[in-house]
GROMACS .gro file of C-alpha atoms in nm:
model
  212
    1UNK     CA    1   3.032   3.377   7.731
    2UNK     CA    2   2.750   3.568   7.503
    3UNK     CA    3   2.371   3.387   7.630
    4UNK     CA    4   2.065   3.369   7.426
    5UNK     CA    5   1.923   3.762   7.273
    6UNK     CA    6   1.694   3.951   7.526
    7UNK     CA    7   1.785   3.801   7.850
    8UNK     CA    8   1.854   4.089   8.004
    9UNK     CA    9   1.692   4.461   7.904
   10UNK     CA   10   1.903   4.713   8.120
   11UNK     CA   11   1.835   5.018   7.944
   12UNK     CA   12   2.072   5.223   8.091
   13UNK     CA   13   2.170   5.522   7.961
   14UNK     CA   14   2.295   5.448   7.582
   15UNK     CA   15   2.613   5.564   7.457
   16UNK     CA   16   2.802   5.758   7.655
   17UNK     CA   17   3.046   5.815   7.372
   18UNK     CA   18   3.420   5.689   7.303
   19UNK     CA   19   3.505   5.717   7.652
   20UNK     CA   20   3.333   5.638   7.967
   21UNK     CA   21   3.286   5.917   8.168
   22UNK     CA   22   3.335   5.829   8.551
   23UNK     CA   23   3.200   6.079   8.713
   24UNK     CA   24   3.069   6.407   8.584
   25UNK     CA   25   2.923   6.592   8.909
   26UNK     CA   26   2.922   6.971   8.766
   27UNK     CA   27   2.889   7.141   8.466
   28UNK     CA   28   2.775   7.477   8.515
   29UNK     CA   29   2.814   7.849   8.317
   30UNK     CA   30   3.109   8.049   8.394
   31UNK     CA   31   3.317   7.779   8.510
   32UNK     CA   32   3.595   7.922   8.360
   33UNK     CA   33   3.573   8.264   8.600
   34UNK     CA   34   3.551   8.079   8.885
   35UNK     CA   35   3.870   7.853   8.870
   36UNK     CA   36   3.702   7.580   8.743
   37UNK     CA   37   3.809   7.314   8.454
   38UNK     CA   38   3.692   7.550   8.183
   39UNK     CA   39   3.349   7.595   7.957
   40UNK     CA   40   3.173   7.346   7.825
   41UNK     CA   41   2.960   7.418   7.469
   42UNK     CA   42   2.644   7.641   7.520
   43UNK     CA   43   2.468   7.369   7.334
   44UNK     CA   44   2.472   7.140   7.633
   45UNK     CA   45   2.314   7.419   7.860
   46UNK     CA   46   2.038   7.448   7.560
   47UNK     CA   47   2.009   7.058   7.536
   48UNK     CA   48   1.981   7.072   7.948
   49UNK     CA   49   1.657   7.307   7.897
   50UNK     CA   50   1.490   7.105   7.641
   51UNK     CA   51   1.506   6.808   7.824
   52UNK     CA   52   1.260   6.592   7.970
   53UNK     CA   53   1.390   6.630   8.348
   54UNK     CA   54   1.326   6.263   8.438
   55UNK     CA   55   1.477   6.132   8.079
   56UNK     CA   56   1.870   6.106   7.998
   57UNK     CA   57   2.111   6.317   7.868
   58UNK     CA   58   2.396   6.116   7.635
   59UNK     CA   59   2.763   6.238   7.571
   60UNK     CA   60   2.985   6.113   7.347
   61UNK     CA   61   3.301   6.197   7.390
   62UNK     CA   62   3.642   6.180   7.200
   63UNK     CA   63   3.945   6.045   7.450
   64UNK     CA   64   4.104   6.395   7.394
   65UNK     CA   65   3.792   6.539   7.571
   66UNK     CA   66   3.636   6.655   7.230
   67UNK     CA   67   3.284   6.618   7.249
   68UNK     CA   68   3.142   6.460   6.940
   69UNK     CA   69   2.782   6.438   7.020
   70UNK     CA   70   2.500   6.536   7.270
   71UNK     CA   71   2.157   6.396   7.279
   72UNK     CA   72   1.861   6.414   7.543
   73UNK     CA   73   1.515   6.261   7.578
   74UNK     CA   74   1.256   6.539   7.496
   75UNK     CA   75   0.872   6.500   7.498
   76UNK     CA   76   0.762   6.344   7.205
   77UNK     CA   77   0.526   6.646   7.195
   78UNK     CA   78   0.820   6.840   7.132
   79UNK     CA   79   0.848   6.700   6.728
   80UNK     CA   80   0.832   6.940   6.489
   81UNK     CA   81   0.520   6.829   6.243
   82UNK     CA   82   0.777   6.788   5.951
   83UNK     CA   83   0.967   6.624   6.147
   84UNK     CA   84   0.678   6.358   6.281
   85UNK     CA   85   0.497   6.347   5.908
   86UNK     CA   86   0.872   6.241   5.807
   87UNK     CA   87   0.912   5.922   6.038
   88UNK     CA   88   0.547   5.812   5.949
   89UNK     CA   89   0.601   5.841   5.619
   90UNK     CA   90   0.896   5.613   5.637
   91UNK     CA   91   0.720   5.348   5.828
   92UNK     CA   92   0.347   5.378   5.814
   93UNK     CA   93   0.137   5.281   6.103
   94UNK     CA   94   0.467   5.287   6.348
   95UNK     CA   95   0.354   5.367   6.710
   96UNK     CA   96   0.603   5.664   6.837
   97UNK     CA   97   0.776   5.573   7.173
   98UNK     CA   98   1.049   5.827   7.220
   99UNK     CA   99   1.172   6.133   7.112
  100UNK     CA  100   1.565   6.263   7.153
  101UNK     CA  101   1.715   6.617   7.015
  102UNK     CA  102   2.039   6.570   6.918
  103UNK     CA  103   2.377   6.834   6.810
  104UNK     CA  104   2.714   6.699   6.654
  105UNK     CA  105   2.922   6.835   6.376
  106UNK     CA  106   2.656   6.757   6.137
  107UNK     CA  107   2.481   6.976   6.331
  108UNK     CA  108   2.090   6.917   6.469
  109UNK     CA  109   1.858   6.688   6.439
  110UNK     CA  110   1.583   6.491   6.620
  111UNK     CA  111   1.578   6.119   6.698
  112UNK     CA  112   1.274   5.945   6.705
  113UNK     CA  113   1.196   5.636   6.855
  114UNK     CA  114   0.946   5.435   6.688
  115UNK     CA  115   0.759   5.047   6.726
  116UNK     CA  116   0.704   4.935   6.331
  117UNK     CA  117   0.571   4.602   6.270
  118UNK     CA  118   0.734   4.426   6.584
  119UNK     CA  119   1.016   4.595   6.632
  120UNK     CA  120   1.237   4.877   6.777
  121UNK     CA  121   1.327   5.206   6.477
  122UNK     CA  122   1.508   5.509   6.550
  123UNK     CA  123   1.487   5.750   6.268
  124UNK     CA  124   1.753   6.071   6.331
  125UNK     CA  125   1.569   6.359   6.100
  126UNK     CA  126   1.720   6.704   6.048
  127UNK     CA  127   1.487   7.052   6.088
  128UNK     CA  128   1.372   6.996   5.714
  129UNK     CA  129   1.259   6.664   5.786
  130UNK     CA  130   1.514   6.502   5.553
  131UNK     CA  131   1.616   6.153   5.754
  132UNK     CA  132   1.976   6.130   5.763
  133UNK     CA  133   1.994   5.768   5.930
  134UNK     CA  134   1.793   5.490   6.048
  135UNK     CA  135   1.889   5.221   6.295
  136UNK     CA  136   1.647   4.882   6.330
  137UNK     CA  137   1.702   4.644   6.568
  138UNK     CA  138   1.769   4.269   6.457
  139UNK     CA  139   1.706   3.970   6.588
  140UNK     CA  140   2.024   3.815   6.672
  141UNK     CA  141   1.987   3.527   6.386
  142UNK     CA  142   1.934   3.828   6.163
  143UNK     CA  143   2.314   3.965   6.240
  144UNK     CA  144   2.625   3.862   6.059
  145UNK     CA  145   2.840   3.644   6.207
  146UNK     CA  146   3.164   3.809   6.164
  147UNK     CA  147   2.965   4.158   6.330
  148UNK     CA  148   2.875   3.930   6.626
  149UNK     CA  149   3.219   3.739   6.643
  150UNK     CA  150   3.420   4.071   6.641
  151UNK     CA  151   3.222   4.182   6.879
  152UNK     CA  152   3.276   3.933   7.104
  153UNK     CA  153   3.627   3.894   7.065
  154UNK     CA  154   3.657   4.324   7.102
  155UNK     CA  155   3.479   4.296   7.468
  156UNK     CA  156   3.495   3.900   7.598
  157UNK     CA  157   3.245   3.765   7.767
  158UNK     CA  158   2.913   3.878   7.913
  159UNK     CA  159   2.559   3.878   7.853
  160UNK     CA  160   2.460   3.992   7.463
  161UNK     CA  161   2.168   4.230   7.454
  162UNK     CA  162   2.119   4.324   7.137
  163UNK     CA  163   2.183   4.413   6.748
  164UNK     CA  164   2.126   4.678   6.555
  165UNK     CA  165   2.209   4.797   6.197
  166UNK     CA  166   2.273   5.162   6.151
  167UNK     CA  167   2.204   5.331   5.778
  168UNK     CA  168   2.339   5.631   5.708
  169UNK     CA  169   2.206   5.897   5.475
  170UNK     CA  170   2.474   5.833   5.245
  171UNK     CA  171   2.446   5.459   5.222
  172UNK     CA  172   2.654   5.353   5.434
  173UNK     CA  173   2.597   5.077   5.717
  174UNK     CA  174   2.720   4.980   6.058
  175UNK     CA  175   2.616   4.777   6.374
  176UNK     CA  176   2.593   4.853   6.700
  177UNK     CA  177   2.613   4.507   6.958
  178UNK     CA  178   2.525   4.543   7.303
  179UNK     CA  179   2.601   4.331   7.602
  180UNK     CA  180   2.663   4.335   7.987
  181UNK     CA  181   2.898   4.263   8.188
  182UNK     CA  182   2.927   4.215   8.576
  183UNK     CA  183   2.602   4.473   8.519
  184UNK     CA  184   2.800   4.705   8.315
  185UNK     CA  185   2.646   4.810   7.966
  186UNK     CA  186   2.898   4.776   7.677
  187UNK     CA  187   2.876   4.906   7.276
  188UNK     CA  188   3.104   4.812   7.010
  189UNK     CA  189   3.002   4.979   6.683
  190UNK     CA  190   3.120   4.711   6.400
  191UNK     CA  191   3.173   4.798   6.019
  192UNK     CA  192   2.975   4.551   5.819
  193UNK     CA  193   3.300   4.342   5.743
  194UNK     CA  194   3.369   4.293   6.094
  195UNK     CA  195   3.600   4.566   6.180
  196UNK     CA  196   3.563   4.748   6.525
  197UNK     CA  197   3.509   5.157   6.454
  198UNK     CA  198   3.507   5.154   6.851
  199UNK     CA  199   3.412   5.011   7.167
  200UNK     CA  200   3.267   5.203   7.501
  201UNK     CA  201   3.146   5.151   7.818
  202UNK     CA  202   2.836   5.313   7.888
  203UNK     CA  203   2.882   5.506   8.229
  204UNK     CA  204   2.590   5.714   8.439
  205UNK     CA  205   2.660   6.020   8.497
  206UNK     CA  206   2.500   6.390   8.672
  207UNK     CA  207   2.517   6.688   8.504
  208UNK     CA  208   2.401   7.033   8.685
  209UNK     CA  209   2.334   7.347   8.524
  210UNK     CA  210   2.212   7.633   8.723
  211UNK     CA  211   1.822   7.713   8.633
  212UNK     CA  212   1.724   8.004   8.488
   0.00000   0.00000   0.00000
């Protein structure tokens, strides 16, 4: 059964989208040529170069095999000033802790990771510096109870991490619970009426590109 909030802090690499991915040893250029599984999008071999090489690279990915979105820890160095002015505008005096550059359908944006006023922000902010979500964690008192009941019922059992609310650029809201299990991360993303838009299991993975 779900324990007290923040009794255990495994921050593992986040979401690795709507399916697990058990084992991703090689994804390299040309893979096609060589009688390999086929090409992955050049955007993950430009992600791959921006990263930080000790952070984490995140896929999200459809159970079709569509990918739906890449992000990677860059240097927070990295921000664009519009970017940076845009994130401390929205929460004065916030301490930055992270940075992230991000490509999905909506296309690309930076993540950044902020400490405001005791707790954990992420604002995602396009080129223009226009935020197009936030996401604030909650204490767990703080979170519906339907969010955290369907959430438990979705993936029984385990430890519960933590809460978050999401806020879209368009208004609209969802929450993202956390827990482990057996010391296996798990997301369910929760409408704010309860209803599960999906549940994954986060899953490490190794991806190698050839250097330049």
């Amino acid at each position: 059964e779900d324990t007290p909030e923040h009794q255990e802090d495994f921050d593992m690499s986040r979401s690795m989208g709507m399916v697990a991915l058990t084992a991703l040893a090689v994804l390299a250029l040309g893979l096609t040529g060589c009688g390999g599984l086929g090409s992955v999008s050049p955007k993950l071999v430009e992600l791959y170069d921006m990263a930080a090489p000790d952070g984490i690279i995140e896929l999200e990915i459809a159970r079709d095999g569509t990918m739906i979105e890449m992000e990677a820890d860059v240097p927070v160095s990295t921000l664009p000033d519009v970017v940076r002015e845009a994130a401390m505008k929205k929460a004065p005096g916030a301490r930055i802790t992270g940075a992230e550059r991000e490509f999905n359908a909506r296309g690309a944006a930076w993540e950044v990771k902020l400490n405001h006023e005791g707790r954990d922000w992420e604002f995602v902010i396009d080129d223009e510096g226009v935020i197009l979500e936030t996401e604030k964690e909650l204490r767990r008192s703080e979170a519906p109870q339907t969010v955290l009941a369907a959430a438990k019922n979705a993936v029984p059992g385990g430890v519960f991490r933590s809460v978050e609310v999401i806020t879209k650029h368009d208004g609209a809201t969802e929450y993202h619970v956390k827990k482990m299990i057996a010391g296996v991360s798990y997301k369910v993303v929760l409408a704010t009426d309860g209803t599960v838009i999906r549940k994954v299991r986060e899953q490490k993975a190794e991806i190698e590109i050839p250097l330049e």
